[in-house]
Amino acid sequence: MNYNILKIDIADKIAVVTIDRPEALNALNSEFFKEMDDIIANISADKDVRVMIITGMGKAFVAGADIAEMIDMTPEQGTSFSKLGQNVFRSLEKMEIPVIAAINGFALGGGLELAMGCDFRIASSKAKFGQPEVNLGMIPGYAGTQRLSRLVGLADALYMLTTGEMIGAQDALRIGLVQKVVEPEQLMDEIKKIAGTIASKGPTAVRKVKYVTRKGILSTFDEGCDLESEYFGSQFKAEGEVGMRAFLEKRKPDW
Ligand code: HXC
């Protein structure tokens, strides 16, 4: 498949996916979702890739779903467009490898929902965050109502969802919406450094720790603990022997 909106660059076991539609502040249209779906499938099949990064070109990460595409939708088409985005962002969570959002600028509406579908978020100090759907007489449709409250708690989520207010990077850090804030010119270097750290760890361990953590948060505590014990045990033969032996022999493991 040829990509018009997304650019992909794979190096050093890290895939960087850039949304490249700066003239519309990277607004998400149907074509974006087709391309992203295809990229998720391709990267998932490439066992050499250990981390994926998603970022935006220009002054926005993503300024939301494409309002020009949505304006003529019927209610039924609106529901389908919502489901489409929910499914694609859920696929990011279901990817075995960690997915990091590199938030270079505006992350609004569907853009913040995309960022929240990633495993964690690193932001430029100039980034702005918001769920401004109420300004348009709409509500979020890509699971923003569900993920925001789970990530930052009910009151901060409802503050953002009902006021439609944009918050800056430091406030996003304070409420736990992003995990780190860096100067704009250092954003990609810093994220590649973090991705490189992840890529240097036991690759099966990283995949399993994501799976067990994500599965656990949707299960009961006891179910999550059972899954953890099972996967802990299975890691001995998968990679644990190599990693623990390397530690005792004071050398780096060769995974
Ligand atoms: C379509 C968009 C867009 C969007 C910006 N553009 N956001 N086009 N959909 N979400 C376009 C503008 O129309 C403009 O096109 C160009 O990008 C540059 O934007 P400006 O507004 O001129 O830039 P600026 O003055 O810097 O303002 C930046 C901004 C503003 C504050 C981010 O663009 C803005 O408020 N955008 C909308 C944000 C929003 O409401 N997002 C939520 C969408 S609803 P032209 O052709 O004029 O140059 C949503 C629902 C998700 O996301 C769930 C769906 C199921």
mmCIF file of C-alpha atoms and ligand atoms in Angstrom:
data_model
loop_
_atom_site.group_PDB
_atom_site.id
_atom_site.type_symbol
_atom_site.label_atom_id
_atom_site.label_comp_id
_atom_site.label_asym_id
_atom_site.label_seq_id
_atom_site.Cartn_x
_atom_site.Cartn_y
_atom_site.Cartn_z
ATOM 1 C CA MET A 1 0.000 0.000 0.000
ATOM 2 C CA ASN A 2 1.200 3.514 -0.825
ATOM 3 C CA TYR A 3 0.859 6.001 1.982
ATOM 4 C CA ASN A 4 -0.245 9.589 1.320
ATOM 5 C CA ILE A 5 -0.595 10.772 4.883
ATOM 6 C CA LEU A 6 1.769 8.631 6.898
ATOM 7 C CA LYS A 7 5.541 8.405 6.596
ATOM 8 C CA ILE A 8 7.368 5.484 8.098
ATOM 9 C CA ASP A 9 11.012 5.248 8.970
ATOM 10 C CA ILE A 10 12.522 2.131 10.524
ATOM 11 C CA ALA A 11 16.039 2.178 11.986
ATOM 12 C CA ASP A 12 17.760 0.567 14.969
ATOM 13 C CA LYS A 13 14.686 -1.599 15.740
ATOM 14 C CA ILE A 14 12.525 1.527 16.137
ATOM 15 C CA ALA A 15 9.691 2.491 13.774
ATOM 16 C CA VAL A 16 8.806 6.186 13.571
ATOM 17 C CA VAL A 17 5.400 6.901 12.034
ATOM 18 C CA THR A 18 4.884 10.561 11.123
ATOM 19 C CA ILE A 19 1.474 11.992 10.301
ATOM 20 C CA ASP A 20 2.263 14.313 7.437
ATOM 21 C CA ARG A 21 -0.718 16.496 6.620
ATOM 22 C CA PRO A 22 0.433 19.772 8.180
ATOM 23 C CA GLU A 23 -1.802 21.939 5.962
ATOM 24 C CA ALA A 24 -4.796 20.575 7.958
ATOM 25 C CA LEU A 25 -2.828 20.288 11.215
ATOM 26 C CA ASN A 26 -2.751 16.492 10.628
ATOM 27 C CA ALA A 27 -6.533 16.199 11.100
ATOM 28 C CA LEU A 28 -7.639 12.571 11.010
ATOM 29 C CA ASN A 29 -9.704 11.497 7.993
ATOM 30 C CA SER A 30 -10.812 8.088 6.682
ATOM 31 C CA GLU A 31 -7.646 7.744 4.630
ATOM 32 C CA PHE A 32 -5.527 8.170 7.757
ATOM 33 C CA PHE A 33 -7.316 5.259 9.434
ATOM 34 C CA LYS A 34 -6.817 2.983 6.393
ATOM 35 C CA GLU A 35 -3.122 3.796 6.315
ATOM 36 C CA MET A 36 -2.655 3.464 10.078
ATOM 37 C CA ASP A 37 -4.443 0.118 10.075
ATOM 38 C CA ASP A 38 -2.097 -1.131 7.355
ATOM 39 C CA ILE A 39 0.998 0.182 9.143
ATOM 40 C CA ILE A 40 -0.031 -1.479 12.406
ATOM 41 C CA ALA A 41 -0.393 -4.816 10.573
ATOM 42 C CA ASN A 42 2.974 -4.436 8.811
ATOM 43 C CA ILE A 43 4.897 -3.398 11.893
ATOM 44 C CA SER A 44 3.264 -6.135 13.953
ATOM 45 C CA ALA A 45 4.494 -8.677 11.387
ATOM 46 C CA ASP A 46 8.061 -7.313 11.481
ATOM 47 C CA LYS A 47 9.636 -9.058 14.454
ATOM 48 C CA ASP A 48 12.770 -6.884 14.207
ATOM 49 C CA VAL A 49 10.852 -3.775 15.254
ATOM 50 C CA ARG A 50 10.764 -3.438 19.037
ATOM 51 C CA VAL A 51 9.205 0.000 19.591
ATOM 52 C CA MET A 52 6.911 2.265 17.581
ATOM 53 C CA ILE A 53 6.783 6.054 17.858
ATOM 54 C CA ILE A 54 3.943 8.199 16.488
ATOM 55 C CA THR A 55 4.464 11.911 15.852
ATOM 56 C CA GLY A 56 3.110 14.751 13.719
ATOM 57 C CA MET A 57 4.665 17.019 11.089
ATOM 58 C CA GLY A 58 4.588 20.774 11.676
ATOM 59 C CA LYS A 59 2.979 22.634 14.547
ATOM 60 C CA ALA A 60 0.448 19.934 15.447
ATOM 61 C CA PHE A 61 0.606 16.370 16.633
ATOM 62 C CA VAL A 62 -3.020 16.098 15.482
ATOM 63 C CA ALA A 63 -5.669 18.868 15.820
ATOM 64 C CA GLY A 64 -8.544 16.384 15.895
ATOM 65 C CA ALA A 65 -10.741 14.410 13.571
ATOM 66 C CA ASP A 66 -11.218 16.078 10.204
ATOM 67 C CA ILE A 67 -14.084 18.520 10.747
ATOM 68 C CA ALA A 68 -14.437 19.073 6.985
ATOM 69 C CA GLU A 69 -15.062 15.346 6.504
ATOM 70 C CA MET A 70 -17.415 15.071 9.492
ATOM 71 C CA ILE A 71 -19.658 18.053 8.714
ATOM 72 C CA ASP A 72 -21.829 16.190 6.162
ATOM 73 C CA MET A 73 -22.065 12.894 8.032
ATOM 74 C CA THR A 74 -25.392 11.357 8.995
ATOM 75 C CA PRO A 75 -25.751 10.130 12.588
ATOM 76 C CA GLU A 76 -25.149 6.554 11.347
ATOM 77 C CA GLN A 77 -22.011 7.593 9.476
ATOM 78 C CA GLY A 78 -20.883 9.445 12.599
ATOM 79 C CA THR A 79 -21.253 6.310 14.702
ATOM 80 C CA SER A 80 -19.274 4.291 12.101
ATOM 81 C CA PHE A 81 -16.526 6.946 11.981
ATOM 82 C CA SER A 82 -16.333 6.780 15.767
ATOM 83 C CA LYS A 83 -16.121 2.963 15.744
ATOM 84 C CA LEU A 84 -13.445 3.055 13.025
ATOM 85 C CA GLY A 85 -11.194 5.264 15.145
ATOM 86 C CA GLN A 86 -11.920 3.353 18.340
ATOM 87 C CA ASN A 87 -10.916 0.099 16.623
ATOM 88 C CA VAL A 88 -7.705 1.467 15.133
ATOM 89 C CA PHE A 89 -6.607 3.060 18.421
ATOM 90 C CA ARG A 90 -7.488 -0.161 20.256
ATOM 91 C CA SER A 91 -5.193 -1.982 17.800
ATOM 92 C CA LEU A 92 -2.340 0.237 18.993
ATOM 93 C CA GLU A 93 -2.954 -0.954 22.542
ATOM 94 C CA LYS A 94 -3.089 -4.527 21.294
ATOM 95 C CA MET A 95 0.242 -4.295 19.450
ATOM 96 C CA GLU A 96 2.786 -6.463 21.213
ATOM 97 C CA ILE A 97 5.470 -3.763 21.195
ATOM 98 C CA PRO A 98 5.284 -0.476 23.131
ATOM 99 C CA VAL A 99 3.910 2.498 21.217
ATOM 100 C CA ILE A 100 5.037 5.982 22.287
ATOM 101 C CA ALA A 101 3.346 9.260 21.315
ATOM 102 C CA ALA A 102 5.847 12.036 20.532
ATOM 103 C CA ILE A 103 3.601 15.060 21.022
ATOM 104 C CA ASN A 104 5.205 17.882 19.084
ATOM 105 C CA GLY A 105 2.315 20.394 19.177
ATOM 106 C CA PHE A 106 -1.490 20.526 19.320
ATOM 107 C CA ALA A 107 -3.035 17.231 20.516
ATOM 108 C CA LEU A 108 -6.724 18.031 20.387
ATOM 109 C CA GLY A 109 -9.895 15.952 20.203
ATOM 110 C CA GLY A 110 -9.137 12.872 18.115
ATOM 111 C CA GLY A 111 -5.457 13.821 18.339
ATOM 112 C CA LEU A 112 -5.420 13.509 22.102
ATOM 113 C CA GLU A 113 -7.437 10.302 21.729
ATOM 114 C CA LEU A 114 -4.738 8.936 19.405
ATOM 115 C CA ALA A 115 -2.051 9.909 21.917
ATOM 116 C CA MET A 116 -4.018 8.197 24.693
ATOM 117 C CA GLY A 117 -4.204 5.015 22.597
ATOM 118 C CA CYS A 118 -0.398 4.910 22.776
ATOM 119 C CA ASP A 119 1.294 3.279 25.763
ATOM 120 C CA PHE A 120 2.793 6.523 27.037
ATOM 121 C CA ARG A 121 3.365 10.090 25.947
ATOM 122 C CA ILE A 122 6.381 12.416 25.793
ATOM 123 C CA ALA A 123 5.609 16.039 24.966
ATOM 124 C CA SER A 124 7.337 19.124 23.681
ATOM 125 C CA SER A 125 7.109 22.015 26.145
ATOM 126 C CA LYS A 126 5.101 23.822 23.429
ATOM 127 C CA ALA A 127 2.448 21.082 23.110
ATOM 128 C CA LYS A 128 -1.193 21.867 23.886
ATOM 129 C CA PHE A 129 -3.805 19.336 24.915
ATOM 130 C CA GLY A 130 -7.570 19.388 24.915
ATOM 131 C CA GLN A 131 -10.854 17.671 24.207
ATOM 132 C CA PRO A 132 -12.572 20.645 22.534
ATOM 133 C CA GLU A 133 -15.496 18.676 21.060
ATOM 134 C CA VAL A 134 -18.046 20.532 23.211
ATOM 135 C CA ASN A 135 -16.974 23.752 21.423
ATOM 136 C CA LEU A 136 -18.399 22.127 18.282
ATOM 137 C CA GLY A 137 -21.518 20.809 19.990
ATOM 138 C CA MET A 138 -20.034 17.310 19.851
ATOM 139 C CA ILE A 139 -18.494 14.800 22.235
ATOM 140 C CA PRO A 140 -15.330 12.694 21.783
ATOM 141 C CA GLY A 141 -15.768 9.604 19.624
ATOM 142 C CA TYR A 142 -12.439 7.754 19.706
ATOM 143 C CA ALA A 143 -12.762 6.608 23.328
ATOM 144 C CA GLY A 144 -11.621 9.928 24.801
ATOM 145 C CA THR A 145 -14.378 9.855 27.407
ATOM 146 C CA GLN A 146 -13.173 6.443 28.524
ATOM 147 C CA ARG A 147 -9.391 6.740 28.354
ATOM 148 C CA LEU A 148 -9.023 10.275 29.734
ATOM 149 C CA SER A 149 -10.824 9.460 32.982
ATOM 150 C CA ARG A 150 -8.813 6.250 33.362
ATOM 151 C CA LEU A 151 -5.532 8.081 32.781
ATOM 152 C CA VAL A 152 -5.991 11.269 34.799
ATOM 153 C CA GLY A 153 -8.970 10.541 37.067
ATOM 154 C CA LEU A 154 -12.586 11.586 36.819
ATOM 155 C CA ALA A 155 -12.382 15.225 37.936
ATOM 156 C CA ASP A 156 -9.489 16.323 35.692
ATOM 157 C CA ALA A 157 -11.078 14.416 32.800
ATOM 158 C CA LEU A 158 -14.448 16.060 33.309
ATOM 159 C CA TYR A 159 -12.777 19.468 33.661
ATOM 160 C CA MET A 160 -11.168 19.046 30.239
ATOM 161 C CA LEU A 161 -14.191 17.385 28.624
ATOM 162 C CA THR A 162 -16.770 19.928 29.801
ATOM 163 C CA THR A 163 -14.768 23.159 29.423
ATOM 164 C CA GLY A 164 -13.079 22.211 26.148
ATOM 165 C CA GLU A 165 -10.121 24.204 27.503
ATOM 166 C CA MET A 166 -6.609 23.643 26.174
ATOM 167 C CA ILE A 167 -3.931 22.908 28.752
ATOM 168 C CA GLY A 168 -0.174 23.257 28.383
ATOM 169 C CA ALA A 169 2.509 20.618 28.695
ATOM 170 C CA GLN A 170 3.315 21.322 32.355
ATOM 171 C CA ASP A 171 -0.333 20.914 33.361
ATOM 172 C CA ALA A 172 -0.523 17.742 31.262
ATOM 173 C CA LEU A 173 2.512 16.459 33.172
ATOM 174 C CA ARG A 174 0.974 17.427 36.517
ATOM 175 C CA ILE A 175 -2.212 15.440 35.886
ATOM 176 C CA GLY A 176 -0.324 12.452 34.486
ATOM 177 C CA LEU A 177 -1.502 12.840 30.904
ATOM 178 C CA VAL A 178 2.116 12.876 29.696
ATOM 179 C CA GLN A 179 5.100 11.218 31.291
ATOM 180 C CA LYS A 180 7.839 13.695 30.367
ATOM 181 C CA VAL A 181 8.176 17.201 28.900
ATOM 182 C CA VAL A 182 11.235 18.225 26.896
ATOM 183 C CA GLU A 183 12.308 21.201 24.815
ATOM 184 C CA PRO A 184 10.894 21.020 21.259
ATOM 185 C CA GLU A 185 14.257 20.588 19.559
ATOM 186 C CA GLN A 186 15.116 17.679 21.864
ATOM 187 C CA LEU A 187 11.817 15.819 21.499
ATOM 188 C CA MET A 188 12.746 13.216 18.899
ATOM 189 C CA ASP A 189 16.245 12.628 20.291
ATOM 190 C CA GLU A 190 14.841 12.101 23.761
ATOM 191 C CA ILE A 191 12.119 9.734 22.553
ATOM 192 C CA LYS A 192 14.561 7.755 20.429
ATOM 193 C CA LYS A 193 16.765 7.454 23.506
ATOM 194 C CA ILE A 194 13.838 6.084 25.531
ATOM 195 C CA ALA A 195 12.841 3.784 22.647
ATOM 196 C CA GLY A 196 16.474 2.629 22.379
ATOM 197 C CA THR A 197 16.489 1.762 26.075
ATOM 198 C CA ILE A 198 13.327 -0.320 25.617
ATOM 199 C CA ALA A 199 14.752 -1.947 22.472
ATOM 200 C CA SER A 200 17.838 -3.058 24.428
ATOM 201 C CA LYS A 201 15.792 -5.066 26.968
ATOM 202 C CA GLY A 202 14.631 -8.653 26.639
ATOM 203 C CA PRO A 203 12.303 -8.372 23.628
ATOM 204 C CA THR A 204 9.923 -11.083 24.787
ATOM 205 C CA ALA A 205 9.930 -9.653 28.318
ATOM 206 C CA VAL A 206 8.947 -6.213 26.997
ATOM 207 C CA ARG A 207 6.098 -7.669 24.922
ATOM 208 C CA LYS A 208 4.843 -9.775 27.798
ATOM 209 C CA VAL A 209 5.047 -6.971 30.357
ATOM 210 C CA LYS A 210 2.903 -4.786 28.080
ATOM 211 C CA TYR A 211 0.420 -7.603 27.554
ATOM 212 C CA VAL A 212 0.089 -8.549 31.214
ATOM 213 C CA THR A 213 -0.169 -4.919 32.362
ATOM 214 C CA ARG A 214 -2.788 -3.978 29.767
ATOM 215 C CA LYS A 215 -4.759 -7.200 30.223
ATOM 216 C CA GLY A 216 -4.564 -6.795 33.996
ATOM 217 C CA ILE A 217 -6.050 -3.323 34.073
ATOM 218 C CA LEU A 218 -9.146 -4.681 32.289
ATOM 219 C CA SER A 219 -9.386 -7.704 34.619
ATOM 220 C CA THR A 220 -9.759 -8.248 38.336
ATOM 221 C CA PHE A 221 -6.610 -7.972 40.503
ATOM 222 C CA ASP A 222 -6.577 -11.716 41.122
ATOM 223 C CA GLU A 223 -6.948 -12.568 37.413
ATOM 224 C CA GLY A 224 -4.099 -10.160 36.628
ATOM 225 C CA CYS A 225 -1.898 -11.771 39.279
ATOM 226 C CA ASP A 226 -2.611 -15.255 37.884
ATOM 227 C CA LEU A 227 -1.633 -14.093 34.410
ATOM 228 C CA GLU A 228 1.523 -12.477 35.802
ATOM 229 C CA SER A 229 2.614 -15.705 37.518
ATOM 230 C CA GLU A 230 2.006 -17.721 34.362
ATOM 231 C CA TYR A 231 3.992 -15.319 32.155
ATOM 232 C CA PHE A 232 6.708 -14.940 34.804
ATOM 233 C CA GLY A 233 7.189 -18.684 34.703
ATOM 234 C CA SER A 234 7.233 -18.833 30.913
ATOM 235 C CA GLN A 235 9.964 -16.168 30.775
ATOM 236 C CA PHE A 236 12.578 -18.466 32.366
ATOM 237 C CA LYS A 237 13.045 -20.466 29.184
ATOM 238 C CA ALA A 238 12.107 -17.621 26.832
ATOM 239 C CA GLU A 239 14.809 -15.144 27.943
ATOM 240 C CA GLY A 240 15.246 -15.201 31.694
ATOM 241 C CA GLU A 241 18.043 -17.766 31.628
ATOM 242 C CA VAL A 242 20.034 -15.566 29.233
ATOM 243 C CA GLY A 243 19.399 -12.364 31.189
ATOM 244 C CA MET A 244 20.034 -13.770 34.654
ATOM 245 C CA ARG A 245 23.189 -15.659 33.557
ATOM 246 C CA ALA A 246 24.552 -12.478 31.948
ATOM 247 C CA PHE A 247 23.945 -10.607 35.213
ATOM 248 C CA LEU A 248 25.800 -13.213 37.277
ATOM 249 C CA GLU A 249 28.649 -13.262 34.755
ATOM 250 C CA LYS A 250 28.788 -9.425 34.801
ATOM 251 C CA ARG A 251 28.200 -8.977 31.067
ATOM 252 C CA LYS A 252 25.467 -7.686 28.778
ATOM 253 C CA PRO A 253 22.908 -10.260 27.669
ATOM 254 C CA ASP A 254 22.836 -11.286 24.034
ATOM 255 C CA TRP A 255 19.092 -11.702 23.464
HETATM 256 C C1 HXC B 1 -10.054 19.924 9.784
HETATM 257 C C2 HXC B 1 -8.570 21.474 10.570
HETATM 258 C C3 HXC B 1 -8.707 20.967 11.883
HETATM 259 C C4 HXC B 1 -9.589 19.855 12.079
HETATM 260 C C5 HXC B 1 -7.330 22.609 11.931
HETATM 261 N N1 HXC B 1 -7.701 22.484 10.648
HETATM 262 N N2 HXC B 1 -7.923 21.692 12.701
HETATM 263 N N3 HXC B 1 -9.228 20.949 9.536
HETATM 264 N N4 HXC B 1 -10.228 19.385 10.996
HETATM 265 N N5 HXC B 1 -9.747 19.297 13.274
HETATM 266 C C6 HXC B 1 -7.294 23.288 9.511
HETATM 267 C C7 HXC B 1 -7.907 24.684 9.552
HETATM 268 O O1 HXC B 1 -9.209 24.659 9.038
HETATM 269 C C8 HXC B 1 -6.947 25.441 8.661
HETATM 270 O O2 HXC B 1 -7.247 25.160 7.307
HETATM 271 C C9 HXC B 1 -5.602 24.784 8.988
HETATM 272 O O3 HXC B 1 -5.906 23.507 9.553
HETATM 273 C C10 HXC B 1 -4.792 25.582 9.986
HETATM 274 O O4 HXC B 1 -5.604 25.786 11.128
HETATM 275 P P1 HXC B 1 -5.830 27.233 11.778
HETATM 276 O O5 HXC B 1 -7.081 27.174 12.556
HETATM 277 O O6 HXC B 1 -5.711 28.312 10.744
HETATM 278 O O7 HXC B 1 -4.569 27.314 12.745
HETATM 279 P P2 HXC B 1 -4.441 28.123 14.104
HETATM 280 O O8 HXC B 1 -5.043 29.483 13.992
HETATM 281 O O9 HXC B 1 -2.996 28.028 14.491
HETATM 282 O O10 HXC B 1 -5.313 27.342 15.167
HETATM 283 C C11 HXC B 1 -4.904 26.050 15.570
HETATM 284 C C12 HXC B 1 -6.065 25.351 16.326
HETATM 285 C C13 HXC B 1 -7.350 25.382 15.440
HETATM 286 C C14 HXC B 1 -6.314 26.051 17.649
HETATM 287 C C15 HXC B 1 -5.601 23.915 16.592
HETATM 288 O O11 HXC B 1 -7.010 24.905 14.116
HETATM 289 C C16 HXC B 1 -8.458 24.546 15.973
HETATM 290 O O12 HXC B 1 -9.138 24.911 16.910
HETATM 291 N N6 HXC B 1 -8.718 23.406 15.303
HETATM 292 C C17 HXC B 1 -9.843 22.551 15.607
HETATM 293 C C18 HXC B 1 -9.587 21.795 16.883
HETATM 294 C C19 HXC B 1 -10.774 20.903 17.223
HETATM 295 O O13 HXC B 1 -11.894 21.387 17.441
HETATM 296 N N7 HXC B 1 -10.520 19.610 17.294
HETATM 297 C C20 HXC B 1 -11.566 18.617 17.609
HETATM 298 C C21 HXC B 1 -12.236 18.129 16.344
HETATM 299 S S1 HXC B 1 -13.557 17.052 16.704
HETATM 300 P P3 HXC B 1 -7.266 26.331 6.189
HETATM 301 O O14 HXC B 1 -7.719 25.596 4.963
HETATM 302 O O15 HXC B 1 -8.197 27.367 6.690
HETATM 303 O O16 HXC B 1 -5.839 26.784 6.136
HETATM 304 C C22 HXC B 1 -12.811 15.573 17.066
HETATM 305 C C23 HXC B 1 -13.740 14.402 17.336
HETATM 306 C C24 HXC B 1 -13.025 13.077 17.390
HETATM 307 O O17 HXC B 1 -11.621 15.447 17.069
HETATM 308 C C25 HXC B 1 -13.978 11.897 17.334
HETATM 309 C C26 HXC B 1 -14.501 11.607 15.984
HETATM 310 C C27 HXC B 1 -15.370 10.366 15.925
#
